[in-house]
Amino acid sequence: EVQLVESGGGLVQPGGSLTLSCAASGFTFSIYWMSWVRQAPGKGLEWVANIKEDGSEKQYVDSVKGRFTISRDNAKNSLYLQMNSLRAEDTAVYYCAREQKWGQGTLVIVSS
Amino acid sequence: DIQMTQSPSTLSASVGDRVTITCRASQSINNWLAWYQLKPGKAPKPLMYKASSLESGVPSRFSGSGSGTEFTLTISSLQPDDFATYYCQQFNSYFGQGTKVEIK
């Protein structure tokens, strides 16, 4: 069974940084593109970033380019999202995703 | 970037109605498309994957079709639990803007 478990969310001040992690199990992690998606409170779904199987290609939504970095460690079956220069509008539940399979999400609140 | 466009943005329907939502990709995505149901206060629920495969546990009144650039999600007989917002997504990429299914 595919399992994706996110961690690392929390309260951070505007301008601060946070790193999210996702532990994957139940499938061969190294052969799948992976992504992060988010849902802001009361809002819809937004794709944030994705990364190719071997980490050689990465794509980002315009609103996070230059601030967020997606990475992976295939030896550890783990996906990461380094978030810098955080803004209030980055407040959301962040989900690790493999195609239509998602984790339970981790909440990031950016507030002073 | 491949953009996803859903229509309609809002749909008013009654229990028992057949409902169809359309999702268009700006270029071909083969069948790499998923559909999700979103309700307030709940985690998004995947409904379909690879355009036409039903996610485990999802009622058979939901179906998906399409390939290339045009896709549809159909609910054959709308039930009270189905009033929600629905999103399409190219695998690991952009979502459509959502379709709210509301009570007529």
Tab-separated table of C-alpha atoms in Angstrom:
chain	number	residue	atom	x	y	z
A	1	GLU	CA	0.000	0.000	0.000
A	2	VAL	CA	1.265	3.437	-0.945
A	3	GLN	CA	2.020	5.533	2.119
A	4	LEU	CA	3.196	9.135	2.147
A	5	VAL	CA	3.816	10.789	5.503
A	6	GLU	CA	4.602	14.489	5.662
A	7	SER	CA	6.302	16.273	8.533
A	8	GLY	CA	7.956	19.572	9.309
A	9	GLY	CA	5.037	21.973	9.249
A	10	GLY	CA	4.488	24.604	11.886
A	11	LEU	CA	4.269	28.295	12.687
A	12	VAL	CA	6.920	30.535	11.128
A	13	GLN	CA	7.310	34.281	10.882
A	14	PRO	CA	7.121	36.093	7.546
A	15	GLY	CA	10.514	35.949	5.882
A	16	GLY	CA	11.390	32.767	7.705
A	17	SER	CA	12.268	29.308	6.452
A	18	LEU	CA	10.924	25.819	6.880
A	19	THR	CA	11.729	22.423	5.420
A	20	LEU	CA	9.018	19.864	4.820
A	21	SER	CA	9.784	16.159	4.551
A	22	CYS	CA	7.813	13.275	3.118
A	23	ALA	CA	8.575	9.651	3.922
A	24	ALA	CA	7.394	7.290	1.203
A	25	SER	CA	6.735	3.579	1.503
A	26	GLY	CA	4.831	0.786	-0.203
A	27	PHE	CA	6.170	1.448	-3.695
A	28	THR	CA	9.406	1.893	-5.610
A	29	PHE	CA	10.005	5.547	-4.867
A	30	SER	CA	12.899	5.987	-7.300
A	31	ILE	CA	10.808	5.374	-10.441
A	32	TYR	CA	8.137	8.013	-9.855
A	33	TRP	CA	7.885	11.739	-10.383
A	34	MET	CA	6.851	13.290	-7.080
A	35	SER	CA	5.236	16.590	-6.242
A	36	TRP	CA	4.048	18.946	-3.526
A	37	VAL	CA	0.594	20.477	-3.619
A	38	ARG	CA	-1.084	22.824	-1.169
A	39	GLN	CA	-4.476	24.026	-0.046
A	40	ALA	CA	-4.756	27.407	1.620
A	41	PRO	CA	-7.536	27.838	4.207
A	42	GLY	CA	-10.883	28.073	2.465
A	43	LYS	CA	-9.235	27.945	-0.944
A	44	GLY	CA	-8.796	25.427	-3.736
A	45	LEU	CA	-5.950	23.133	-4.682
A	46	GLU	CA	-2.636	24.450	-5.975
A	47	TRP	CA	0.270	22.471	-7.381
A	48	VAL	CA	3.552	23.789	-5.947
A	49	ALA	CA	6.465	21.824	-7.400
A	50	ASN	CA	7.479	18.525	-8.941
A	51	ILE	CA	10.677	16.545	-9.396
A	52	LYS	CA	11.720	13.867	-11.827
A	53	GLU	CA	12.568	10.323	-10.726
A	54	ASP	CA	16.294	10.973	-10.549
A	55	GLY	CA	16.027	14.599	-9.427
A	56	SER	CA	17.384	15.938	-12.714
A	57	GLU	CA	14.289	17.999	-13.539
A	58	LYS	CA	12.304	20.263	-11.263
A	59	GLN	CA	9.364	22.557	-11.944
A	60	TYR	CA	7.683	25.171	-9.788
A	61	VAL	CA	4.559	27.292	-9.823
A	62	ASP	CA	5.496	30.912	-10.522
A	63	SER	CA	4.527	32.126	-7.045
A	64	VAL	CA	7.257	30.051	-5.348
A	65	LYS	CA	10.058	30.209	-7.923
A	66	GLY	CA	13.290	31.377	-6.348
A	67	ARG	CA	11.945	30.794	-2.821
A	68	PHE	CA	11.121	27.064	-2.657
A	69	THR	CA	13.370	24.138	-3.569
A	70	ILE	CA	12.143	20.595	-4.084
A	71	SER	CA	14.570	17.712	-3.641
A	72	ARG	CA	14.593	13.990	-3.037
A	73	ASP	CA	16.784	11.258	-1.593
A	74	ASN	CA	15.984	7.990	-3.338
A	75	ALA	CA	18.193	6.038	-0.934
A	76	LYS	CA	15.995	7.236	1.933
A	77	ASN	CA	12.685	7.142	0.007
A	78	SER	CA	12.195	10.757	0.966
A	79	LEU	CA	10.948	13.956	-0.646
A	80	TYR	CA	11.675	17.445	0.653
A	81	LEU	CA	10.500	21.019	0.194
A	82	GLN	CA	12.811	23.768	1.404
A	83	MET	CA	10.764	26.942	1.804
A	84	ASN	CA	12.530	30.284	2.208
A	85	SER	CA	11.305	33.882	2.364
A	86	LEU	CA	7.913	32.658	3.492
A	87	ARG	CA	4.898	34.921	3.065
A	88	ALA	CA	1.462	34.977	4.648
A	89	GLU	CA	0.017	33.690	1.397
A	90	ASP	CA	2.107	30.509	1.750
A	91	THR	CA	-0.077	29.496	4.701
A	92	ALA	CA	-1.631	26.189	3.701
A	93	VAL	CA	-1.771	22.467	4.228
A	94	TYR	CA	1.047	20.982	2.164
A	95	TYR	CA	0.653	17.521	0.676
A	96	CYS	CA	3.263	15.186	-0.718
A	97	ALA	CA	1.899	13.473	-3.824
A	98	ARG	CA	2.654	10.613	-6.150
A	99	GLU	CA	0.194	11.090	-8.972
A	100	GLN	CA	-3.244	10.803	-7.331
A	101	LYS	CA	-1.908	9.331	-4.074
A	102	TRP	CA	-1.381	11.948	-1.364
A	103	GLY	CA	-0.263	12.024	2.224
A	104	GLN	CA	-2.326	13.391	5.086
A	105	GLY	CA	-0.718	16.812	4.812
A	106	THR	CA	1.226	19.109	7.118
A	107	LEU	CA	0.067	22.582	8.090
A	108	VAL	CA	2.300	25.593	7.515
A	109	ILE	CA	1.244	28.882	9.090
A	110	VAL	CA	3.152	32.024	8.210
A	111	SER	CA	2.303	34.711	10.718
A	112	SER	CA	3.914	37.154	13.101
B	1	ASP	CA	3.583	24.940	-19.020
B	2	ILE	CA	0.443	22.935	-19.701
B	3	GLN	CA	-2.636	24.737	-18.398
B	4	MET	CA	-5.819	22.991	-17.291
B	5	THR	CA	-9.236	24.569	-17.863
B	6	GLN	CA	-12.419	23.249	-16.270
B	7	SER	CA	-16.021	24.016	-17.159
B	8	PRO	CA	-18.424	24.963	-15.859
B	9	SER	CA	-17.128	26.778	-12.785
B	10	THR	CA	-20.461	26.225	-11.027
B	11	LEU	CA	-23.120	23.659	-11.738
B	12	SER	CA	-26.581	23.576	-10.164
B	13	ALA	CA	-28.202	20.160	-10.109
B	14	SER	CA	-30.735	18.016	-8.282
B	15	VAL	CA	-30.403	14.652	-6.613
B	16	GLY	CA	-30.666	11.993	-9.294
B	17	ASP	CA	-29.361	14.207	-12.095
B	18	ARG	CA	-26.604	13.117	-14.466
B	19	VAL	CA	-23.739	15.575	-14.152
B	20	THR	CA	-20.776	16.086	-16.473
B	21	ILE	CA	-17.708	18.230	-15.837
B	22	THR	CA	-15.194	18.972	-18.570
B	23	CYS	CA	-11.459	19.511	-18.254
B	24	ARG	CA	-9.263	20.655	-21.127
B	25	ALA	CA	-5.467	20.633	-21.297
B	26	SER	CA	-3.601	23.237	-23.338
B	27	GLN	CA	-1.667	20.406	-24.988
B	28	SER	CA	-1.813	16.637	-24.959
B	29	ILE	CA	-1.293	14.911	-21.639
B	30	ASN	CA	-2.221	11.436	-22.918
B	31	ASN	CA	-4.291	9.999	-20.068
B	32	TRP	CA	-2.219	11.428	-17.211
B	33	LEU	CA	-5.183	13.004	-15.462
B	34	ALA	CA	-6.760	12.676	-12.038
B	35	TRP	CA	-10.015	13.951	-10.566
B	36	TYR	CA	-10.537	14.977	-6.943
B	37	GLN	CA	-13.490	15.842	-4.736
B	38	LEU	CA	-13.062	18.645	-2.223
B	39	LYS	CA	-15.335	19.358	0.713
B	40	PRO	CA	-14.882	22.059	3.383
B	41	GLY	CA	-12.806	20.871	6.315
B	42	LYS	CA	-11.883	17.570	4.696
B	43	ALA	CA	-8.814	16.296	2.894
B	44	PRO	CA	-9.102	16.104	-0.904
B	45	LYS	CA	-10.438	12.760	-2.071
B	46	PRO	CA	-9.075	11.205	-5.258
B	47	LEU	CA	-11.848	9.867	-7.499
B	48	MET	CA	-10.221	8.873	-10.775
B	49	TYR	CA	-6.709	8.338	-12.071
B	50	LYS	CA	-5.287	7.855	-15.556
B	51	ALA	CA	-8.440	9.610	-16.779
B	52	SER	CA	-10.787	6.636	-16.542
B	53	SER	CA	-9.648	4.386	-13.684
B	54	LEU	CA	-11.808	4.498	-10.585
B	55	GLU	CA	-9.952	4.946	-7.324
B	56	SER	CA	-10.542	2.164	-4.829
B	57	GLY	CA	-13.631	2.716	-2.693
B	58	VAL	CA	-15.194	5.349	-4.949
B	59	PRO	CA	-18.812	4.642	-5.939
B	60	SER	CA	-19.375	3.369	-9.463
B	61	ARG	CA	-21.683	6.296	-10.261
B	62	PHE	CA	-18.461	8.224	-10.880
B	63	SER	CA	-16.771	7.697	-14.230
B	64	GLY	CA	-14.102	9.419	-16.251
B	65	SER	CA	-13.229	9.513	-19.904
B	66	GLY	CA	-10.992	11.215	-22.406
B	67	SER	CA	-7.429	11.360	-23.553
B	68	GLY	CA	-5.126	13.886	-25.134
B	69	THR	CA	-6.587	17.297	-24.336
B	70	GLU	CA	-10.234	16.735	-23.431
B	71	PHE	CA	-11.551	14.877	-20.414
B	72	THR	CA	-14.845	14.462	-18.602
B	73	LEU	CA	-15.966	13.417	-15.148
B	74	THR	CA	-19.529	12.098	-15.029
B	75	ILE	CA	-21.700	11.397	-12.028
B	76	SER	CA	-24.486	9.162	-13.333
B	77	SER	CA	-27.011	9.890	-10.577
B	78	LEU	CA	-26.116	12.712	-8.218
B	79	GLN	CA	-26.390	11.835	-4.532
B	80	PRO	CA	-26.595	14.220	-1.553
B	81	ASP	CA	-23.010	13.364	-0.579
B	82	ASP	CA	-21.762	14.495	-4.006
B	83	PHE	CA	-22.390	18.205	-3.535
B	84	ALA	CA	-18.807	19.420	-3.444
B	85	THR	CA	-16.115	21.026	-5.559
B	86	TYR	CA	-14.322	18.920	-8.159
B	87	TYR	CA	-10.834	19.432	-9.557
B	88	CYS	CA	-8.951	17.877	-12.417
B	89	GLN	CA	-5.165	17.680	-12.343
B	90	GLN	CA	-2.495	16.710	-14.781
B	91	PHE	CA	-0.429	14.184	-12.872
B	92	ASN	CA	2.125	15.968	-10.684
B	93	SER	CA	1.252	19.331	-12.194
B	94	TYR	CA	-1.395	22.015	-12.570
B	95	PHE	CA	-4.995	21.744	-11.414
B	96	GLY	CA	-8.056	23.072	-13.148
B	97	GLN	CA	-9.799	25.933	-11.387
B	98	GLY	CA	-12.510	23.728	-9.920
B	99	THR	CA	-16.212	23.085	-10.485
B	100	LYS	CA	-18.611	23.628	-7.620
B	101	VAL	CA	-21.614	21.306	-7.764
B	102	GLU	CA	-24.422	22.922	-5.802
B	103	ILE	CA	-28.008	22.074	-4.998
B	104	LYS	CA	-30.517	23.410	-7.513
